[in-house]
mmCIF file of C-alpha atoms and ligand atoms in Angstrom:
data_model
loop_
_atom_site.group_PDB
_atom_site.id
_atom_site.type_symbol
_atom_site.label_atom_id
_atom_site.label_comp_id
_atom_site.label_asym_id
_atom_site.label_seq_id
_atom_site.Cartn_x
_atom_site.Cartn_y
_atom_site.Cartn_z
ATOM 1 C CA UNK A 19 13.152 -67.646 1.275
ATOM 2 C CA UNK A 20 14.604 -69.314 4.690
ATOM 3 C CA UNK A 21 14.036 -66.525 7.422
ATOM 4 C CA UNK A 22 17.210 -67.235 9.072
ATOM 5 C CA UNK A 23 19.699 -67.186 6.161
ATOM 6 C CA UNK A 24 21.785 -64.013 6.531
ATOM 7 C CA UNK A 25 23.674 -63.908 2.753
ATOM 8 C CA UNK A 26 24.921 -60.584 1.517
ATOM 9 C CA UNK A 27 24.953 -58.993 5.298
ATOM 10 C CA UNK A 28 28.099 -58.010 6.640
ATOM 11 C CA UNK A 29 28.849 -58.718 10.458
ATOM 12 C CA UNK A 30 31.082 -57.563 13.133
ATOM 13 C CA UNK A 31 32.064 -59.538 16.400
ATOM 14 C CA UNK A 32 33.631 -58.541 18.871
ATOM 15 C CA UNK A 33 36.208 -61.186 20.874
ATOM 16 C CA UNK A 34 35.554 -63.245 18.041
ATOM 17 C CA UNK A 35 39.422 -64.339 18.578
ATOM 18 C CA UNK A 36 37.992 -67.534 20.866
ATOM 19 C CA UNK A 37 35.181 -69.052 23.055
ATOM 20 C CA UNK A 38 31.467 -67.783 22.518
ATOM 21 C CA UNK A 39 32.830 -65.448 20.189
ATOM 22 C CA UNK A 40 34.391 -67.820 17.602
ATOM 23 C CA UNK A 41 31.276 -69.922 17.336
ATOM 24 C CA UNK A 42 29.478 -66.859 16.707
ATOM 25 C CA UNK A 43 31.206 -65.797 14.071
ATOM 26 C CA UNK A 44 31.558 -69.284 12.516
ATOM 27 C CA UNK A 45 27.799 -69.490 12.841
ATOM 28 C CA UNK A 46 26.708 -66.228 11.449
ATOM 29 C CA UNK A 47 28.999 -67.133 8.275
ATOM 30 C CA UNK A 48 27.392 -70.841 8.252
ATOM 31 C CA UNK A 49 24.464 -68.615 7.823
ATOM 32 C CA UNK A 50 25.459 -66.430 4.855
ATOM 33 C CA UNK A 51 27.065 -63.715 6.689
ATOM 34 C CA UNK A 52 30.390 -62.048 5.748
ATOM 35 C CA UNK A 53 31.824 -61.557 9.320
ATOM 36 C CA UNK A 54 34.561 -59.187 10.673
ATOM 37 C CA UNK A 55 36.230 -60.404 13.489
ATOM 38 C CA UNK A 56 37.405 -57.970 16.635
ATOM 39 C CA UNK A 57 39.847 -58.890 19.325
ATOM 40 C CA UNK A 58 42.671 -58.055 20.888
ATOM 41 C CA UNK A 59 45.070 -61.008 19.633
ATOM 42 C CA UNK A 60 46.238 -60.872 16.118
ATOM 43 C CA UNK A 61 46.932 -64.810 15.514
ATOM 44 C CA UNK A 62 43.391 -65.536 16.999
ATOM 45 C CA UNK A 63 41.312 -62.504 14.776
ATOM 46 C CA UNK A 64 43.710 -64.691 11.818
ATOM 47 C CA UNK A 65 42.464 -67.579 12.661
ATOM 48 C CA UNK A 66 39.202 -67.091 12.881
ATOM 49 C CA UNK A 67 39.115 -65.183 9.797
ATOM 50 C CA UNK A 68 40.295 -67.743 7.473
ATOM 51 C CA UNK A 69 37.827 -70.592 9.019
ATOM 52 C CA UNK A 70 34.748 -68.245 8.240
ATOM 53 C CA UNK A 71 36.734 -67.918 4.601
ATOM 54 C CA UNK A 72 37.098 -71.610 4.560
ATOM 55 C CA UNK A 73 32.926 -71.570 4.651
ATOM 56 C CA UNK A 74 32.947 -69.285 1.462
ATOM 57 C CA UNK A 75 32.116 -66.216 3.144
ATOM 58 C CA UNK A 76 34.360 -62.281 2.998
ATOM 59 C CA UNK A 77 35.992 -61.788 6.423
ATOM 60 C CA UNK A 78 38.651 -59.701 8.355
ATOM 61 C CA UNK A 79 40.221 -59.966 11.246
ATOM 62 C CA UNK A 80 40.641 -56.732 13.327
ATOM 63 C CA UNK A 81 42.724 -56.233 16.454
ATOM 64 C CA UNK A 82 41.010 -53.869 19.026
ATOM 65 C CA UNK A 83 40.419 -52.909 22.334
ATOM 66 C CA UNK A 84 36.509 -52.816 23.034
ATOM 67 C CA UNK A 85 37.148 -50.383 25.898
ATOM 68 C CA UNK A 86 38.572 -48.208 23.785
ATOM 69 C CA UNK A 87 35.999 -46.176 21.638
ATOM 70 C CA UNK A 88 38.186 -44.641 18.601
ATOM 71 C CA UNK A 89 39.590 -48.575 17.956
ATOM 72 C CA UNK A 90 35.712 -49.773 18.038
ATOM 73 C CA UNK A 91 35.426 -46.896 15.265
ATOM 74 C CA UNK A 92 38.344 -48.025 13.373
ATOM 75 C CA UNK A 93 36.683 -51.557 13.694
ATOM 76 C CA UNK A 94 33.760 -50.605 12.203
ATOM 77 C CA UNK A 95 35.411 -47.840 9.218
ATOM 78 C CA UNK A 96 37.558 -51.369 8.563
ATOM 79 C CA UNK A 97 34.193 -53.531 8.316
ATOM 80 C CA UNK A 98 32.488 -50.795 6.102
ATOM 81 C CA UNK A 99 35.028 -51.948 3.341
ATOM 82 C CA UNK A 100 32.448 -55.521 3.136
ATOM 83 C CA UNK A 101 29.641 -53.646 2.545
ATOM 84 C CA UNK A 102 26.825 -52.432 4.690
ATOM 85 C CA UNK A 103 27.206 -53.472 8.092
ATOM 86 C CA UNK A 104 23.635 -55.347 9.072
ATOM 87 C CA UNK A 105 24.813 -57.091 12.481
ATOM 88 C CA UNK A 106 26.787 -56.137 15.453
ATOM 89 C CA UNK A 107 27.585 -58.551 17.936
ATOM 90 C CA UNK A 108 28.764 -57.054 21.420
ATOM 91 C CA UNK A 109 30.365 -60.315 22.589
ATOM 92 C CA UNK A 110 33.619 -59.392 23.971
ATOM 93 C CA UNK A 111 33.252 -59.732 27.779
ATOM 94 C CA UNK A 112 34.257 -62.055 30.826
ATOM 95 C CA UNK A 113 36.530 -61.678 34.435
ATOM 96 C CA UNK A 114 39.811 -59.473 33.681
ATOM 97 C CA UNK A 115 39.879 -60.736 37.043
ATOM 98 C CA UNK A 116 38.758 -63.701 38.174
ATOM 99 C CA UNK A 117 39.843 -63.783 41.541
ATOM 100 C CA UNK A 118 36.062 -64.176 43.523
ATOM 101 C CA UNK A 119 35.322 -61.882 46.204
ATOM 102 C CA UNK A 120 32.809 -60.459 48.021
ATOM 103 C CA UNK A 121 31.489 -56.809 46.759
ATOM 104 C CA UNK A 122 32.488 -55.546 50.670
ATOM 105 C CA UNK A 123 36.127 -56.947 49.403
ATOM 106 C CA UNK A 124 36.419 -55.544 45.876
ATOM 107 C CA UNK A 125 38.685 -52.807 45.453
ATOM 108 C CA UNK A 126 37.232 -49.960 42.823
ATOM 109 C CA UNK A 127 39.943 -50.984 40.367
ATOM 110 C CA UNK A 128 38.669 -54.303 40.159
ATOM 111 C CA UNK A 129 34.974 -52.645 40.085
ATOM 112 C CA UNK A 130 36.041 -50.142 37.315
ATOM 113 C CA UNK A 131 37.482 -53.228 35.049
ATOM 114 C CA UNK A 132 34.688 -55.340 35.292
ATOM 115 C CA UNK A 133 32.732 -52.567 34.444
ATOM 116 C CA UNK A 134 34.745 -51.094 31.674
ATOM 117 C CA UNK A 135 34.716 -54.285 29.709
ATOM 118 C CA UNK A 136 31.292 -55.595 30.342
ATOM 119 C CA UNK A 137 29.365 -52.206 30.300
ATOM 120 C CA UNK A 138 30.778 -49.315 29.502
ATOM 121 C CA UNK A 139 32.338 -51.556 25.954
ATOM 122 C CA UNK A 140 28.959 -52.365 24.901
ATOM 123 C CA UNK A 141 27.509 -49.077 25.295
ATOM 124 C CA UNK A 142 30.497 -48.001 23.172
ATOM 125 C CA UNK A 143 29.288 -51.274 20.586
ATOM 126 C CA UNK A 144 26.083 -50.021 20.279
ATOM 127 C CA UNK A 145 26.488 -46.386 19.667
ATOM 128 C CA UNK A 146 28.612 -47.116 16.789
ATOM 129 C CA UNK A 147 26.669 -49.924 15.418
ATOM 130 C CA UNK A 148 24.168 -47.526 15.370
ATOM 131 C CA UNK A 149 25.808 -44.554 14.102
ATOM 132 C CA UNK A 150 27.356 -46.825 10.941
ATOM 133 C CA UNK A 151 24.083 -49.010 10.316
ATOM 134 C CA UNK A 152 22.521 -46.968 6.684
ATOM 135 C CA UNK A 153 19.092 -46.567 6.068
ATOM 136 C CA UNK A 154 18.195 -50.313 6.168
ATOM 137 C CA UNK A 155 19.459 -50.837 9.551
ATOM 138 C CA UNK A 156 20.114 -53.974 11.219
ATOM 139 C CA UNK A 157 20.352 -55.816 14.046
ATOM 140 C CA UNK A 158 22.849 -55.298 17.552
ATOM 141 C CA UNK A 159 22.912 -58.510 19.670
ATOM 142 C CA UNK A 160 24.795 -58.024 22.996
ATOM 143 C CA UNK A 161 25.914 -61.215 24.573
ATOM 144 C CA UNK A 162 25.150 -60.578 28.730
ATOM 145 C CA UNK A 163 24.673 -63.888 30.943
ATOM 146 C CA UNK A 164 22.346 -66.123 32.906
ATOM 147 C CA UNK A 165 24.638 -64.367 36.092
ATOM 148 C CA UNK A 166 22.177 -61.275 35.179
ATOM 149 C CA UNK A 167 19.206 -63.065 36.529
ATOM 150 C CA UNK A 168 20.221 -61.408 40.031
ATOM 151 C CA UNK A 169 22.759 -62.338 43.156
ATOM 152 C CA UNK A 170 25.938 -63.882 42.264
ATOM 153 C CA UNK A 171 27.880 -64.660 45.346
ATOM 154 C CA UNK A 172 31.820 -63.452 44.869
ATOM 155 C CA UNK A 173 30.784 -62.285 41.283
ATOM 156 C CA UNK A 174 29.334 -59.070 42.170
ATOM 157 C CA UNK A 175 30.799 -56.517 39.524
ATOM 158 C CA UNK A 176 30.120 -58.894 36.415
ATOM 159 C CA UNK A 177 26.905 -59.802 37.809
ATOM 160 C CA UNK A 178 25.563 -55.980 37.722
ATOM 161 C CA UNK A 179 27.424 -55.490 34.331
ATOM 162 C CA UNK A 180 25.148 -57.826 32.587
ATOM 163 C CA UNK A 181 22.549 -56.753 34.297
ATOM 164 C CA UNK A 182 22.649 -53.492 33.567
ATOM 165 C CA UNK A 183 23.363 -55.427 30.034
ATOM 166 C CA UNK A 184 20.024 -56.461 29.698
ATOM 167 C CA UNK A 185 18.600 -52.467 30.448
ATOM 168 C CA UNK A 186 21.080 -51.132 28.050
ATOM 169 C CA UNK A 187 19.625 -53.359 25.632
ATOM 170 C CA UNK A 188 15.819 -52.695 26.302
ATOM 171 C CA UNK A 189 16.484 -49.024 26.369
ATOM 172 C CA UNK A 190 18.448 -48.693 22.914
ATOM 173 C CA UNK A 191 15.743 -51.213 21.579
ATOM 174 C CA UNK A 192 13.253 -48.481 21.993
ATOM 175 C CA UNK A 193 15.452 -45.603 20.705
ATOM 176 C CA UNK A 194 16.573 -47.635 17.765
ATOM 177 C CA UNK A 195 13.094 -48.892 16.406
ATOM 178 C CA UNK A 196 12.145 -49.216 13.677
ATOM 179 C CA UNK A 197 15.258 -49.140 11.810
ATOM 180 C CA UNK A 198 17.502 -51.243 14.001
ATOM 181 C CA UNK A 199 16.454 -54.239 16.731
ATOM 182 C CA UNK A 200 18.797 -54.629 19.946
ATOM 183 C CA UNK A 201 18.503 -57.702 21.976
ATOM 184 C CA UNK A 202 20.525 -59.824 24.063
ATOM 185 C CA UNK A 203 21.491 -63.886 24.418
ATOM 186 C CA UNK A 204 22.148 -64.276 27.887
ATOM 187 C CA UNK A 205 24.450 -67.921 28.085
ATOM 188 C CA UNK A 206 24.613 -70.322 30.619
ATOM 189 C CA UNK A 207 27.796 -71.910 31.903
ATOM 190 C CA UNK A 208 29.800 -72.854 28.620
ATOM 191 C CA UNK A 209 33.359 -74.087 29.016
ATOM 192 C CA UNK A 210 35.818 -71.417 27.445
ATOM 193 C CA UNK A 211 39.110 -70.206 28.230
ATOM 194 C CA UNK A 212 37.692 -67.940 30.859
ATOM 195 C CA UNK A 213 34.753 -69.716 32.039
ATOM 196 C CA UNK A 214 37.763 -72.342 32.959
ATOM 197 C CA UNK A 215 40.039 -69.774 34.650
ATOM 198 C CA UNK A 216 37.428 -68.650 36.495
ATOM 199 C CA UNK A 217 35.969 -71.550 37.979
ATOM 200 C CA UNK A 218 37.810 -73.834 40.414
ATOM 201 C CA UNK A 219 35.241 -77.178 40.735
ATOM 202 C CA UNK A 220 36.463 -80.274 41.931
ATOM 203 C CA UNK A 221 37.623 -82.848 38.922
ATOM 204 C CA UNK A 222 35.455 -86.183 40.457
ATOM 205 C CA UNK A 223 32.225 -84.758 39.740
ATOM 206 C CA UNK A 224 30.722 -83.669 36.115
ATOM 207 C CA UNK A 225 30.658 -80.484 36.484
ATOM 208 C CA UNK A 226 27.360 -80.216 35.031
ATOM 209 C CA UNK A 227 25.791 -81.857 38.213
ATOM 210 C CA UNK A 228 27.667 -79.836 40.266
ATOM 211 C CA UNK A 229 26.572 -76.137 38.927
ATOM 212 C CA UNK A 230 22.896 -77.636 38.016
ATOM 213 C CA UNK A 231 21.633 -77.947 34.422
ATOM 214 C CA UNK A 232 18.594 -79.772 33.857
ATOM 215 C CA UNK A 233 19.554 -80.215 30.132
ATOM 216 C CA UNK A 234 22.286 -82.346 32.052
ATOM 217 C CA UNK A 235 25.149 -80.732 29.808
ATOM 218 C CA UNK A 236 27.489 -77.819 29.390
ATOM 219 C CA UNK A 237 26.757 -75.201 26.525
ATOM 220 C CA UNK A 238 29.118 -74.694 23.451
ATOM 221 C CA UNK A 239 29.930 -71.827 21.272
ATOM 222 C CA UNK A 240 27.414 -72.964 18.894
ATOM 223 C CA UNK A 241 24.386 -72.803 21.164
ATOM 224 C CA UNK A 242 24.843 -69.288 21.541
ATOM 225 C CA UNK A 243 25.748 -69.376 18.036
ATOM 226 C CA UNK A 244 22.775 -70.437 17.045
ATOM 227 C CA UNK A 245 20.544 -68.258 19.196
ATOM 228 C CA UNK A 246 22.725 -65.328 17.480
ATOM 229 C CA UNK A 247 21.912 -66.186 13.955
ATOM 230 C CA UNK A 248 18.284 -66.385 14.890
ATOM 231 C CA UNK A 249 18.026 -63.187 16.870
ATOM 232 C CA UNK A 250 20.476 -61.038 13.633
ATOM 233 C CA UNK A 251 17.973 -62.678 10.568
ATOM 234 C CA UNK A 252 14.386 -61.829 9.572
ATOM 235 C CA UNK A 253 13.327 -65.019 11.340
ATOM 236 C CA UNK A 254 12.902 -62.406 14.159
ATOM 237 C CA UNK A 255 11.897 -59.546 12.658
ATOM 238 C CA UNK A 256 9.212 -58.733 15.235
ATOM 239 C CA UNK A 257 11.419 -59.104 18.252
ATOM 240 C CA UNK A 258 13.232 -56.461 20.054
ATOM 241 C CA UNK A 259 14.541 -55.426 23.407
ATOM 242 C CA UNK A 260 14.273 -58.600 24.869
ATOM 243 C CA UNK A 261 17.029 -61.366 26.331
ATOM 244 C CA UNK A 262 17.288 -65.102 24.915
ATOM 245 C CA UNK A 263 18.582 -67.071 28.127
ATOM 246 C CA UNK A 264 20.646 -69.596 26.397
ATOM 247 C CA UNK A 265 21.407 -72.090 29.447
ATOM 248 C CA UNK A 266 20.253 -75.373 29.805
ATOM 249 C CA UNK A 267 17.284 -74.330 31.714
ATOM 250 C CA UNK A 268 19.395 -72.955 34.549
HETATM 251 P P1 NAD B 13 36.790 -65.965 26.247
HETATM 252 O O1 NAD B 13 37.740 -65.332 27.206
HETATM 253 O O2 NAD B 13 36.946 -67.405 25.916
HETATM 254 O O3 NAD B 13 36.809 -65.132 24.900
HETATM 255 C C1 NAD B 13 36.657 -63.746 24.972
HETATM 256 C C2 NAD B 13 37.154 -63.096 23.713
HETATM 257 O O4 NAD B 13 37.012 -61.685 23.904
HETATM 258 C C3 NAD B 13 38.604 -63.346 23.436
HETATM 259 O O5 NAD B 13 38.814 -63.425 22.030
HETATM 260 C C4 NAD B 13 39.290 -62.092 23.994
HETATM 261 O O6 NAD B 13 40.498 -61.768 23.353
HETATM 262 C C5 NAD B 13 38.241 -61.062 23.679
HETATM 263 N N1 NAD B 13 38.372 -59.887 24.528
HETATM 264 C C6 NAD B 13 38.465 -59.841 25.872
HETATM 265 N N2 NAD B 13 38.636 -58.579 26.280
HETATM 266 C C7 NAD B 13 38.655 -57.811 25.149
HETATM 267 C C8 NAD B 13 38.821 -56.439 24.897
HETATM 268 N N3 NAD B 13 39.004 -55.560 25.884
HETATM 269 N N4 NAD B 13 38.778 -56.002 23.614
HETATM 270 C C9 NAD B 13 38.600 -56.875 22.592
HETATM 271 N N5 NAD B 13 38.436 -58.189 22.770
HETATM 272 C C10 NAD B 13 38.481 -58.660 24.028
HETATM 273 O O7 NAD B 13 35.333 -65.657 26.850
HETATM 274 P P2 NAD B 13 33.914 -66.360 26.565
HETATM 275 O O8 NAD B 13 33.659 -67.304 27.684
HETATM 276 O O9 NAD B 13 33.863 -66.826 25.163
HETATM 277 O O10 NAD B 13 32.929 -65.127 26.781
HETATM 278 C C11 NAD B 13 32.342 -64.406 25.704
HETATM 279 C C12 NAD B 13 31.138 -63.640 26.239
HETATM 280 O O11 NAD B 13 30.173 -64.547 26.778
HETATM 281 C C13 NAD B 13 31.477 -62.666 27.360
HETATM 282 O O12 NAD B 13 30.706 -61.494 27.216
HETATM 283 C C14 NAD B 13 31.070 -63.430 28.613
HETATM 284 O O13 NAD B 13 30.761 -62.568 29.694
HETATM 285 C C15 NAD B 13 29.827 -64.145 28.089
HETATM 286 N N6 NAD B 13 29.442 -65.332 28.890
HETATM 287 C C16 NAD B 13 30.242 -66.426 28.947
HETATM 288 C C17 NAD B 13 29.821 -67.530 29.690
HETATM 289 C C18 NAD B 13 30.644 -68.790 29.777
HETATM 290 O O14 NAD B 13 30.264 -69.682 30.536
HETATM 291 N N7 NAD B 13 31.742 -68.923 29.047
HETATM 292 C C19 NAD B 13 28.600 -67.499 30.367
HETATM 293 C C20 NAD B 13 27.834 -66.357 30.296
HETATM 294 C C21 NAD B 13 28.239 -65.269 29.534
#
């Protein structure tokens, strides 16, 4: 049997409206996966629903709030209705705001969002995944971001989230095992809606040269995609607690 086919699991991703998220979910149902889709827009959850239908696969779209724990419950009593639930992908993430500033500059609002979202959310994601996951487990993937590596200048708050992303994710791994793996796929600089509103490089250049990838391109959804399906399927059966970095070799 092919170690990374996923048929007959159920999945859930969350902000699996667009971006990262989207190729997730189109890549976990390329794989076999029936895939419930969390977000908070309605026509994008649609959407993306009906392509992973168009590959064959079950799917639902959900609309939720990540920061809010009793609609990631609701998410998950909704995906129950596929069947066991065998992956959870804490994807949902990014700037609320992306004005840069220094961390002397950032007011604790813009702290607390940053935080709530790319944190506190996937804290929320795994304790449920892990609550609804039956006897034969599964797999939780949390999506954090090269930006963990350390310093990001004027990026301070997300920086720390995923971070503190990656420790999340080695501490449930241990409190999890055997019955469920937790790891992470850290991406690189991939051009989505946000990744655009947050960055502000001049149009002359590629912007690959300018930010540095030695792969010489920008990442897409399926990259990460990719590393997802790999990471949620019995092709990694043995791995747990760790982070993919998924970035060009940044
Ligand atoms: P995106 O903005 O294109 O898509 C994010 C999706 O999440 C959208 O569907 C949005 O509706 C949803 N979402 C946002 N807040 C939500 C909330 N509170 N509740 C439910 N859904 C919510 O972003 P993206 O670039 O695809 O980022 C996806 C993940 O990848 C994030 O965790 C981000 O931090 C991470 N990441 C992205 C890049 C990049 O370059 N794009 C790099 C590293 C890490």
């Amino acid at each position: 049997m092919n170690p990374f086919r996923l048929d007959g699991t159920v999945a859930v991703v969350t902000g699996g409206g667009k971006g990262i998220g989207r190729g997730i979910a189109l890549c976990l149902a390329e794989a076999g996966a029936d895939v419930v889709v969390c977000a908070r827009t309605k026509k994008d959850v649609d959407e993306v629903a009906n392509a992973v239908r168009a590959l064959g696969r079950k799917a639902k779209g959900v609309v939720a709030d990540v920061t809010n724990e009793d609609q990631v419950r609701l998410v998950a009593e909704e995906a129950k209705e596929l069947g066991d639930i065998g992956i959870w992908v804490n994807n949902a993430g990014g700037l609320p705001d992306a004005t840069p500033r220094y961390l002397t500059r950032t007011p604790l609002d813009r702290w607390d969002a940053q935080l709530d979202l790319n944190l506190r959310a996937v804290f929320i994601g795994c304790q449920v995944a892990a609550q609804v996951m039956g006897e034969n487990g599964g797999a939780i993937i949390n999506i954090s971001s090269r930006a963990a590596k350390g310093s990001s200048l004027k990026n301070g708050p997300y920086a720390a989230s995923k971070a503190a992303v990656n420790s999340l994710t080695e501490t449930f791994a241990l409190e999890l095992a055997p019955r469920i793996r937790v790891n992470a796929v850290a991406p690189g600089p991939i051009p989505t809606e946000n990744f655009n509103q947050s960055t502000n490089f001049p149009k002359d250049k590629p912007i690959e040269q300018i930010i540095g990838v030695p792969l010489r391109r920008l990442g897409t959804p399926e990259d990460i995609g990719n590393a997802v399906v790999f990471m949620a399927s019995p092709a990694s059966s043995w791995v747990t607690g760790q982070c993919l970095y998924v970035t060009g070799g940044m």
